[in-house]
Tab-separated table of C-alpha atoms and ligand atoms in Angstrom:
chain	number	residue	atom	x	y	z
L	1	MET	CA	-11.221	18.643	-13.540
L	2	SER	CA	-14.992	19.272	-13.588
L	3	ARG	CA	-17.335	16.257	-13.431
L	4	GLU	CA	-18.440	16.932	-17.024
L	5	SER	CA	-14.858	16.645	-18.318
L	6	ILE	CA	-14.209	13.336	-16.542
L	7	PRO	CA	-14.332	10.375	-18.971
L	8	GLU	CA	-16.999	7.729	-18.244
L	9	SER	CA	-14.270	5.184	-17.580
L	10	LEU	CA	-13.124	7.247	-14.579
L	11	LEU	CA	-16.552	8.078	-13.125
L	12	PRO	CA	-16.767	4.998	-10.872
L	13	PHE	CA	-13.548	6.049	-9.133
L	14	ILE	CA	-14.130	9.699	-8.258
L	15	HIS	CA	-15.959	8.913	-4.998
L	16	PRO	CA	-13.675	6.778	-2.812
L	17	GLU	CA	-16.496	5.723	-0.460
L	18	ILE	CA	-18.550	4.307	-3.375
L	19	HIS	CA	-15.475	2.631	-4.874
L	20	GLN	CA	-14.657	1.157	-1.469
L	21	ARG	CA	-18.165	-0.292	-1.023
L	22	ALA	CA	-17.954	-1.839	-4.511
L	23	ALA	CA	-14.572	-3.376	-3.613
L	24	GLU	CA	-16.139	-4.902	-0.493
L	25	ILE	CA	-19.007	-6.353	-2.558
L	26	ILE	CA	-16.461	-7.862	-4.976
L	27	ARG	CA	-14.559	-9.475	-2.129
L	28	ARG	CA	-17.707	-10.847	-0.447
L	29	HIS	CA	-19.137	-12.296	-3.664
L	30	SER	CA	-15.961	-13.649	-5.275
L	31	THR	CA	-15.758	-17.393	-5.755
L	32	HIS	CA	-11.930	-17.300	-5.631
L	33	PRO	CA	-10.962	-18.036	-2.023
L	34	ARG	CA	-8.014	-15.629	-1.939
L	35	ASP	CA	-7.997	-11.849	-1.951
L	36	ILE	CA	-6.452	-10.783	-5.305
L	37	HIS	CA	-3.957	-8.474	-3.616
L	38	GLU	CA	-2.690	-11.144	-1.233
L	39	PHE	CA	-2.519	-13.500	-4.220
L	40	ALA	CA	-0.518	-10.930	-6.230
L	41	LEU	CA	2.071	-10.465	-3.492
L	42	GLU	CA	2.571	-14.062	-2.413
L	43	ASN	CA	6.019	-15.490	-3.190
L	44	LEU	CA	7.354	-12.025	-4.024
L	45	PRO	CA	10.551	-11.428	-2.013
L	46	LEU	CA	9.859	-8.024	-0.442
L	47	SER	CA	12.336	-7.945	2.457
L	48	GLY	CA	15.038	-6.154	0.400
L	49	VAL	CA	12.624	-3.692	-1.199
L	50	ARG	CA	13.364	-0.088	-0.159
L	51	ARG	CA	11.524	2.197	-2.636
L	52	VAL	CA	8.089	1.387	-4.023
L	53	LEU	CA	6.010	3.311	-6.554
L	54	GLU	CA	2.322	2.572	-7.009
L	55	LEU	CA	0.505	3.911	-10.071
L	56	GLY	CA	-3.235	4.616	-9.832
L	57	CYS	CA	-3.428	3.719	-6.141
L	58	GLY	CA	-7.099	4.666	-5.618
L	59	PHE	CA	-8.258	4.746	-1.997
L	60	GLY	CA	-5.427	2.434	-0.945
L	61	ARG	CA	-6.736	-1.110	-1.021
L	62	PHE	CA	-3.601	-2.580	-2.636
L	63	SER	CA	-1.310	-0.026	-0.958
L	64	ARG	CA	-2.420	-1.260	2.450
L	65	GLU	CA	-1.628	-4.884	1.594
L	66	LEU	CA	1.690	-3.830	0.070
L	67	ALA	CA	2.610	-1.666	3.076
L	68	ARG	CA	1.745	-4.523	5.437
L	69	CYS	CA	4.250	-6.792	3.642
L	70	LEU	CA	7.101	-4.275	3.282
L	71	SER	CA	9.969	-3.904	5.740
L	72	PRO	CA	9.646	-0.886	8.092
L	73	GLN	CA	12.486	0.926	6.244
L	74	ALA	CA	10.694	0.799	2.897
L	75	GLU	CA	9.223	3.988	1.403
L	76	LEU	CA	5.946	3.893	-0.480
L	77	LEU	CA	5.077	6.583	-2.999
L	78	ALA	CA	1.668	6.440	-4.642
L	79	LEU	CA	0.167	8.419	-7.531
L	80	ASP	CA	-3.491	8.900	-8.390
L	81	SER	CA	-5.410	11.435	-10.453
L	82	GLN	CA	-8.233	11.828	-7.914
L	83	PRO	CA	-7.422	14.155	-4.995
L	84	ALA	CA	-10.360	12.710	-3.004
L	85	ASN	CA	-8.375	9.475	-2.673
L	86	GLN	CA	-5.634	11.048	-0.557
L	87	ALA	CA	-7.371	11.008	2.856
L	88	PRO	CA	-8.724	7.430	2.581
L	89	TRP	CA	-5.350	6.323	1.168
L	90	GLU	CA	-3.564	7.712	4.237
L	91	ASP	CA	-6.169	6.087	6.514
L	92	HIS	CA	-5.622	2.717	4.836
L	93	LEU	CA	-1.892	2.948	5.506
L	94	SER	CA	-2.425	4.090	9.097
L	95	ALA	CA	-4.634	1.030	9.628
L	96	VAL	CA	-1.522	-1.156	9.209
L	97	GLY	CA	0.726	1.243	11.146
L	98	ARG	CA	2.428	2.644	8.045
L	99	ARG	CA	2.847	5.955	6.275
L	100	GLY	CA	3.610	6.876	2.723
L	101	THR	CA	3.444	9.723	0.238
L	102	PHE	CA	0.392	10.291	-1.958
L	103	LEU	CA	0.915	12.520	-4.999
L	104	CYS	CA	-2.012	13.696	-7.076
L	105	ARG	CA	-0.870	13.192	-10.695
L	106	CYS	CA	-2.454	12.482	-14.075
L	107	ILE	CA	-0.187	9.717	-15.318
L	108	GLY	CA	0.380	9.857	-19.058
L	109	GLU	CA	3.661	9.101	-20.801
L	110	ARG	CA	6.291	10.398	-18.395
L	111	LEU	CA	7.290	9.884	-14.781
L	112	GLU	CA	9.078	12.584	-12.809
L	113	PHE	CA	11.580	10.180	-11.207
L	114	ALA	CA	15.227	9.390	-11.900
L	115	ALA	CA	16.317	6.196	-13.646
L	116	GLY	CA	16.581	3.138	-11.412
L	117	GLU	CA	14.940	4.796	-8.378
L	118	PHE	CA	12.517	2.014	-7.453
L	119	ASP	CA	12.814	-1.633	-6.434
L	120	LEU	CA	9.147	-2.266	-7.080
L	121	VAL	CA	6.520	-0.553	-9.220
L	122	ALA	CA	2.906	-1.704	-8.989
L	123	ALA	CA	-0.244	-0.951	-10.965
L	124	SER	CA	-3.343	-2.718	-9.692
L	125	TYR	CA	-6.334	-2.436	-12.062
L	126	SER	CA	-4.963	0.851	-13.338
L	127	LEU	CA	-2.463	0.327	-16.176
L	128	TYR	CA	-5.274	0.252	-18.769
L	129	PHE	CA	-5.845	3.942	-18.025
L	130	PHE	CA	-2.245	4.854	-18.928
L	131	PRO	CA	-0.571	1.982	-20.853
L	132	ALA	CA	1.888	4.396	-22.506
L	133	ILE	CA	3.704	4.620	-19.172
L	134	VAL	CA	5.245	1.125	-19.483
L	135	PRO	CA	8.582	2.303	-21.016
L	136	GLU	CA	8.887	4.792	-18.140
L	137	VAL	CA	8.239	2.028	-15.604
L	138	ALA	CA	11.190	0.141	-17.084
L	139	ARG	CA	13.300	3.321	-16.821
L	140	VAL	CA	12.546	4.119	-13.151
L	141	LEU	CA	13.030	0.508	-12.024
L	142	ALA	CA	16.423	-0.607	-10.721
L	143	PRO	CA	17.980	-3.482	-12.744
L	144	HIS	CA	16.864	-5.973	-10.060
L	145	GLY	CA	13.438	-4.271	-9.828
L	146	VAL	CA	10.019	-5.850	-10.334
L	147	PHE	CA	6.912	-4.492	-12.016
L	148	LEU	CA	3.618	-5.961	-10.809
L	149	ALA	CA	0.509	-5.297	-12.897
L	150	ILE	CA	-2.974	-6.661	-12.199
L	151	THR	CA	-5.648	-6.547	-14.866
L	152	HIS	CA	-8.871	-8.174	-16.064
L	153	SER	CA	-9.638	-10.634	-18.814
L	154	ARG	CA	-11.459	-9.175	-21.858
L	155	GLY	CA	-14.438	-11.470	-21.150
L	156	SER	CA	-15.018	-10.070	-17.654
L	157	MET	CA	-18.505	-8.705	-16.956
L	158	ARG	CA	-20.053	-10.353	-20.045
L	159	GLU	CA	-23.079	-11.584	-18.038
L	160	LEU	CA	-23.600	-8.094	-16.608
L	161	PHE	CA	-23.621	-6.634	-20.127
L	162	GLU	CA	-26.156	-9.306	-21.137
L	163	LEU	CA	-28.439	-8.619	-18.165
L	164	ALA	CA	-28.329	-4.904	-18.946
L	165	GLY	CA	-29.079	-5.624	-22.618
L	166	LEU	CA	-25.860	-3.906	-23.681
L	167	ASP	CA	-23.293	-4.748	-26.336
L	168	PRO	CA	-19.777	-4.843	-24.846
L	169	ALA	CA	-18.250	-3.801	-28.185
L	170	GLY	CA	-17.353	-0.123	-28.105
L	171	SER	CA	-18.257	0.305	-24.422
L	172	PRO	CA	-15.840	2.279	-22.202
L	173	HIS	CA	-15.193	-1.034	-20.368
L	174	ASP	CA	-14.161	-2.816	-23.562
L	175	GLU	CA	-12.101	0.126	-24.804
L	176	LEU	CA	-10.257	0.244	-21.488
L	177	LEU	CA	-9.495	-3.483	-21.506
L	178	ALA	CA	-8.376	-3.324	-25.134
L	179	ARG	CA	-5.499	-1.167	-23.846
L	180	PHE	CA	-4.188	-3.694	-21.306
L	181	SER	CA	-5.782	-7.031	-20.479
L	182	ALA	CA	-4.988	-10.621	-19.561
L	183	GLU	CA	-4.993	-11.396	-23.278
L	184	ASN	CA	-2.678	-8.670	-24.632
L	185	GLY	CA	-0.676	-7.839	-21.483
L	186	HIS	CA	2.287	-10.080	-22.274
L	187	HIS	CA	2.590	-8.641	-25.777
L	188	LEU	CA	2.518	-5.054	-24.463
L	189	LEU	CA	5.040	-5.683	-21.689
L	190	ALA	CA	7.487	-7.890	-23.608
L	191	PRO	CA	9.471	-5.062	-25.308
L	192	TYR	CA	10.342	-3.579	-21.885
L	193	PHE	CA	11.011	-6.625	-19.684
L	194	SER	CA	13.126	-9.705	-20.291
L	195	GLU	CA	11.058	-11.955	-18.013
L	196	ILE	CA	7.288	-11.915	-17.646
L	197	GLU	CA	5.208	-14.308	-15.594
L	198	ALA	CA	1.410	-14.255	-15.960
L	199	ARG	CA	-0.531	-15.795	-13.061
L	200	PRO	CA	-4.226	-16.317	-13.792
L	201	TYR	CA	-6.748	-15.550	-11.052
L	202	PRO	CA	-9.938	-17.310	-12.193
L	203	ASN	CA	-12.937	-15.790	-10.486
L	204	ARG	CA	-16.705	-15.298	-10.609
L	205	LEU	CA	-18.995	-12.929	-8.736
L	206	ARG	CA	-21.954	-14.890	-7.436
L	207	PHE	CA	-25.123	-13.238	-6.139
L	208	ASP	CA	-28.016	-15.240	-4.705
L	209	PRO	CA	-31.556	-13.849	-4.245
L	210	GLU	CA	-30.757	-12.419	-0.782
L	211	SER	CA	-27.884	-10.429	-2.237
L	212	LEU	CA	-29.963	-8.558	-4.824
L	213	PRO	CA	-29.296	-5.193	-3.051
L	214	ALA	CA	-25.524	-5.836	-3.222
L	215	PHE	CA	-25.839	-6.835	-6.895
L	216	LEU	CA	-27.744	-3.632	-7.681
L	217	GLU	CA	-25.245	-1.484	-5.826
L	218	TYR	CA	-22.410	-3.109	-7.747
L	219	ALA	CA	-24.279	-2.720	-11.054
L	220	ARG	CA	-24.870	0.982	-10.342
L	221	PHE	CA	-21.133	1.422	-9.678
L	222	LYS	CA	-20.197	-0.373	-12.922
L	223	LEU	CA	-22.827	1.141	-15.201
L	224	PRO	CA	-20.860	4.187	-16.487
L	225	LEU	CA	-18.168	1.756	-17.679
L	226	LEU	CA	-20.693	-0.543	-19.332
L	227	ALA	CA	-23.116	1.945	-20.857
L	228	GLY	CA	-21.103	5.164	-21.159
L	229	ALA	CA	-23.399	8.154	-21.567
L	230	GLY	CA	-26.404	5.775	-21.655
L	231	ALA	CA	-26.048	4.932	-17.943
L	232	ASP	CA	-29.234	6.269	-16.392
L	233	GLU	CA	-31.989	5.348	-13.937
L	234	ARG	CA	-34.117	3.798	-16.706
L	235	LEU	CA	-31.329	1.407	-17.620
L	236	LEU	CA	-30.824	0.566	-13.962
L	237	ALA	CA	-34.561	-0.116	-13.527
L	238	ARG	CA	-34.515	-2.440	-16.556
L	239	LEU	CA	-31.453	-4.192	-15.160
L	240	GLU	CA	-33.217	-4.647	-11.815
L	241	ASP	CA	-36.256	-6.260	-13.509
L	242	ARG	CA	-34.032	-8.635	-15.449
L	243	ALA	CA	-31.927	-9.418	-12.368
L	244	ARG	CA	-35.071	-10.324	-10.369
L	245	ALA	CA	-36.289	-12.561	-13.210
L	246	SER	CA	-32.891	-14.217	-13.536
L	247	LEU	CA	-32.625	-14.819	-9.786
L	248	SER	CA	-36.064	-16.435	-9.580
L	249	HIS	CA	-35.400	-18.533	-12.677
L	250	ALA	CA	-31.752	-19.577	-12.150
L	251	GLY	CA	-31.372	-19.023	-8.365
L	252	ALA	CA	-28.185	-16.962	-8.795
L	253	ILE	CA	-26.490	-14.363	-10.957
L	254	VAL	CA	-22.941	-15.365	-11.843
L	255	ILE	CA	-20.597	-12.864	-13.485
L	256	ALA	CA	-17.162	-13.671	-14.936
L	257	LYS	CA	-14.422	-11.621	-13.311
L	258	ASP	CA	-11.197	-13.363	-14.299
L	259	ASP	CA	-8.022	-11.457	-13.583
L	260	VAL	CA	-4.313	-11.946	-14.130
L	261	VAL	CA	-1.207	-10.817	-12.264
L	262	PHE	CA	1.811	-9.993	-14.430
L	263	THR	CA	5.161	-10.085	-12.625
L	264	CYS	CA	7.849	-8.497	-14.800
L	265	ARG	CA	11.609	-8.623	-14.242
L	266	GLY	CA	14.675	-7.485	-16.162
L	267	PRO	CA	13.604	-3.954	-17.126
L	268	ARG	CA	14.899	-2.732	-20.493
L	269	PRO	CA	15.017	1.053	-20.261
L	270	THR	CA	14.543	2.787	-23.607
L	271	ARG	CA	14.525	6.456	-22.584
L	272	VAL	CA	16.702	8.887	-20.667
L	273	GLY	CA	15.918	11.680	-18.247
L	274	PRO	CA	13.052	12.334	-15.865
L	275	ALA	CA	10.193	14.613	-16.848
L	276	GLY	CA	6.960	14.991	-14.936
L	277	GLU	CA	3.381	15.095	-16.094
L	278	PRO	CA	1.663	18.356	-15.156
L	279	PRO	CA	-0.402	18.153	-11.964
L	280	CYS	CA	-4.128	17.406	-12.518
L	281	HIS	CA	-5.439	20.575	-10.914
F	1	SAM	C1	-9.779	0.669	-10.729
F	1	SAM	S1	-9.016	1.850	-9.726
F	1	SAM	C2	-7.773	0.863	-8.928
F	1	SAM	C3	-7.352	1.403	-7.590
F	1	SAM	C4	-6.365	0.557	-6.806
F	1	SAM	N1	-5.104	0.428	-7.491
F	1	SAM	C5	-6.952	-0.795	-6.469
F	1	SAM	O1	-6.376	-1.814	-6.832
F	1	SAM	O2	-7.990	-0.835	-5.798
F	1	SAM	C6	-8.079	2.816	-10.877
F	1	SAM	C7	-7.437	4.032	-10.276
F	1	SAM	O3	-6.599	4.633	-11.268
F	1	SAM	C8	-6.724	6.036	-11.156
F	1	SAM	N2	-6.380	6.635	-12.448
F	1	SAM	C9	-7.013	6.520	-13.625
F	1	SAM	N3	-6.399	7.221	-14.584
F	1	SAM	C10	-5.327	7.798	-14.004
F	1	SAM	C11	-4.273	8.635	-14.478
F	1	SAM	N4	-4.184	9.007	-15.749
F	1	SAM	N5	-3.344	9.053	-13.598
F	1	SAM	C12	-3.390	8.667	-12.309
F	1	SAM	N6	-4.352	7.867	-11.806
F	1	SAM	C13	-5.310	7.437	-12.637
F	1	SAM	C14	-8.180	6.260	-10.753
F	1	SAM	O4	-8.341	7.505	-10.119
F	1	SAM	C15	-8.434	5.090	-9.832
F	1	SAM	O5	-8.181	5.437	-8.505
């Protein structure tokens, strides 16, 4: 896939080192005391889990937390469309003494695995890229299996849109969240699972005047999602001016970043037979 053919919604994730720095900024500036991935996994009985599939694993932030909690016999298989994520993903697993299998795949509507193969399927901030995969998740899960999906609330990033002088409506960010969000997630999952629990993770990103460089780095990372093709240096410069003014006037920039963790049980398979998506490259 050439850079030109990559949709704006994917641009922030093609460079794992930039994505990783943004993830660190999020963690440092979150008002919620818990890491979202620890929060997502707490109270989930993982000792009996043997086969795990992660969809849209990125550079391995959630995979590492997952691997840390799994029993040593468990196998972790992770799919992502960006080949550059493989090396950092393997490093993240090594950091907790684990290994797994990374497969470069463009997830669409089919999964190449047999029915009932997995005890756990997870999609952390990724299902909105490929929501049509949900029936396949129900098919590849064992009857006792669990599907864990983390997503954002539609109102996330509103203050960042405002500071940038952008209308969220029609932005790649809004279009992505329209596909799977805190608000519509239950409705989209309900046909395929008999039991769905939604756990809200209320959160804000808070930047004080000393953290202006971190705010600007985060804004640069997010801009393709907010502004689409309009994300350029001029927009960033305008955002910086407004951010400085806001910091001196209000003393802090506070951005809504409310998430939700859906834990789904009782898969209701609706299809038969495995069929893979073609590889990305
Ligand atoms: C926001 S990141 C989340 C990464 C990771 N799960 C986490 O929680 O940090 C979304 C990931 O989904 C991947 N992705 C997007 N569309 C995809 C597709 N169609 N098939 C496979 N991976 C995809 C991106 O490459 C990116 O790594």
